[in-house]
Amino acid sequence: MANSKQYDIVLKNGRVIDPETYLDGTFNVGINGGQIAAVSDQPLSGKQELDVSGMIVSPGFIDLHSHGVNIASNRIQAFDGVTSALELEGGILPIGEFYDNCAKEGRPINYGASAGWASARLVTINPDQAVNGKPEPNAVPYVFNRFYIKEFTQNVATEAQLDKIIEWTEQGLKEGGIGIGVLHAYLPGAGSKELMRVWELAAKYNVPTYTHIQNVSMLDPKSGVASMLQLAGLAAATGAHTHVCHMNSVGLRDIDKFVAVVRNAQKQGVKMTTEAYTYGAGNSAIAAAEFNPDDVEMRMGVHFNDFTLVKTNTAFKNKEEFVKEMKASPGDAVIVHFLDEDNNPHDASLLDMSVLYPGGAVVTDAIPFTDEKGTWFLGDEWPLPKGLQSHPRAAGNYCHFLRRWVRERGVLSWMDAIRKCSLIPAQIIEDAAPMTKKKGRLQEGCDADIIVFDPKTVADKATFKEPCQLSEGMKHVMVNGTFLIRDEELDTKAMPGQAVRGPIRK
């Protein structure tokens, strides 16, 4: 019998996929306000009814690792299926101010952040970098552009400084930070005693640490494998949930060894999780410690012509060019190609190990777009200005995943791919942000963060040469029951994003 109730919106006759219950079939979805009110194989009546026959209807994607915490980045990610973009690896401080600013300005998609240990370290060790006595709550422009400062990146903290770093970080957790972001590779001066304090703090609040490992290197004794073993030890010693960020780009050609560390730790009951984005190329500031030009070729197994200066989209010819640019503009973004997955089958298999790791999330590590001068684009104009540059992951990561791994290669089902992009990320952070128990799922009572896409055409359009191209095939994108994208057209007035946040503690 048909349901006689009238819903605000009904999505009719779509292939509905819920990655938690493994529901997969033709159903109708009724939405009231910001929630899913019905999923039924019987007809539903709505004030608005959309026939989505032939389309997949699924939970929106939850990006655990997005540095693009601004309106422009959010909009371009929405075309890639993202309904929640969270800054967890880098984190932000002060957290309360960040959330207040986002709410005041409005956000197209859901937003959230961890407590930024790097920001805490910066204002503690280099107090002259504080803004009105505190960090600036805009992670990428604030911290990214200061990796050249040797004191906060290289110095070992004194006991008094460490107490202050922990105090700042804990305040972030009290204000609702979704765990602790640990940019260890960029701040290699932090030693094991400091990390122990950070992990003990995470355990106290039952939240994850999200860590960029210290050593992005394939060379012992300071290899990435050593860093992974350190993280496993911290997790085991403290009981803190330890999340390893972008296992693809920190693993380099040792990804198989990284996988072994995580898998064996998990078998021993250690709470470790991981993630990966879907490219064999990374993106960071040219002055980052991991790109030290004196030994980067040996450590990472690359050459200087594997690096591209983002603002000009040109490759470096040699070390001299790289060093010159590093000294002139230490905050400039560069892309480094560490795998050749398109032409080298072994490299492709390594990338698969990270992307397809069981229980691992797919993320983007999206960095905001820059103009030809290297200035971050943080405006809200739409369409975006011509000539903006970034890594293609900022616009096409998820549709790249769906196109390449599901439709073209057939190594994952739609169900399993959607699970890695929605449910698994929600489960990774649900202890720290209990509200995510209603996200990443398509069930009655869950948040109406819903994407409707064409499985025959969904694809990334962004490339390394033209990274600012919208993905295609995302027919409709709903955030909290509001259409952000309808019939592949963005509603520039829609700001339905809400905070994804941990408990606020006194």
PDB file of C-alpha atoms in Angstrom, residues 50 184 353 474 490:
ATOM      1  CA  LEU A  50      12.092  14.124  -8.779  1.00  0.00           C
ATOM      2  CA  HIS A 184      54.685  15.902  12.343  1.00  0.00           C
ATOM      3  CA  MET A 353      47.236  -1.089  -1.704  1.00  0.00           C
ATOM      4  CA  MET A 474      26.587  14.485 -10.019  1.00  0.00           C
ATOM      5  CA  LEU A 490      24.839  25.122  -8.405  1.00  0.00           C
TER       6      LEU A 490
END
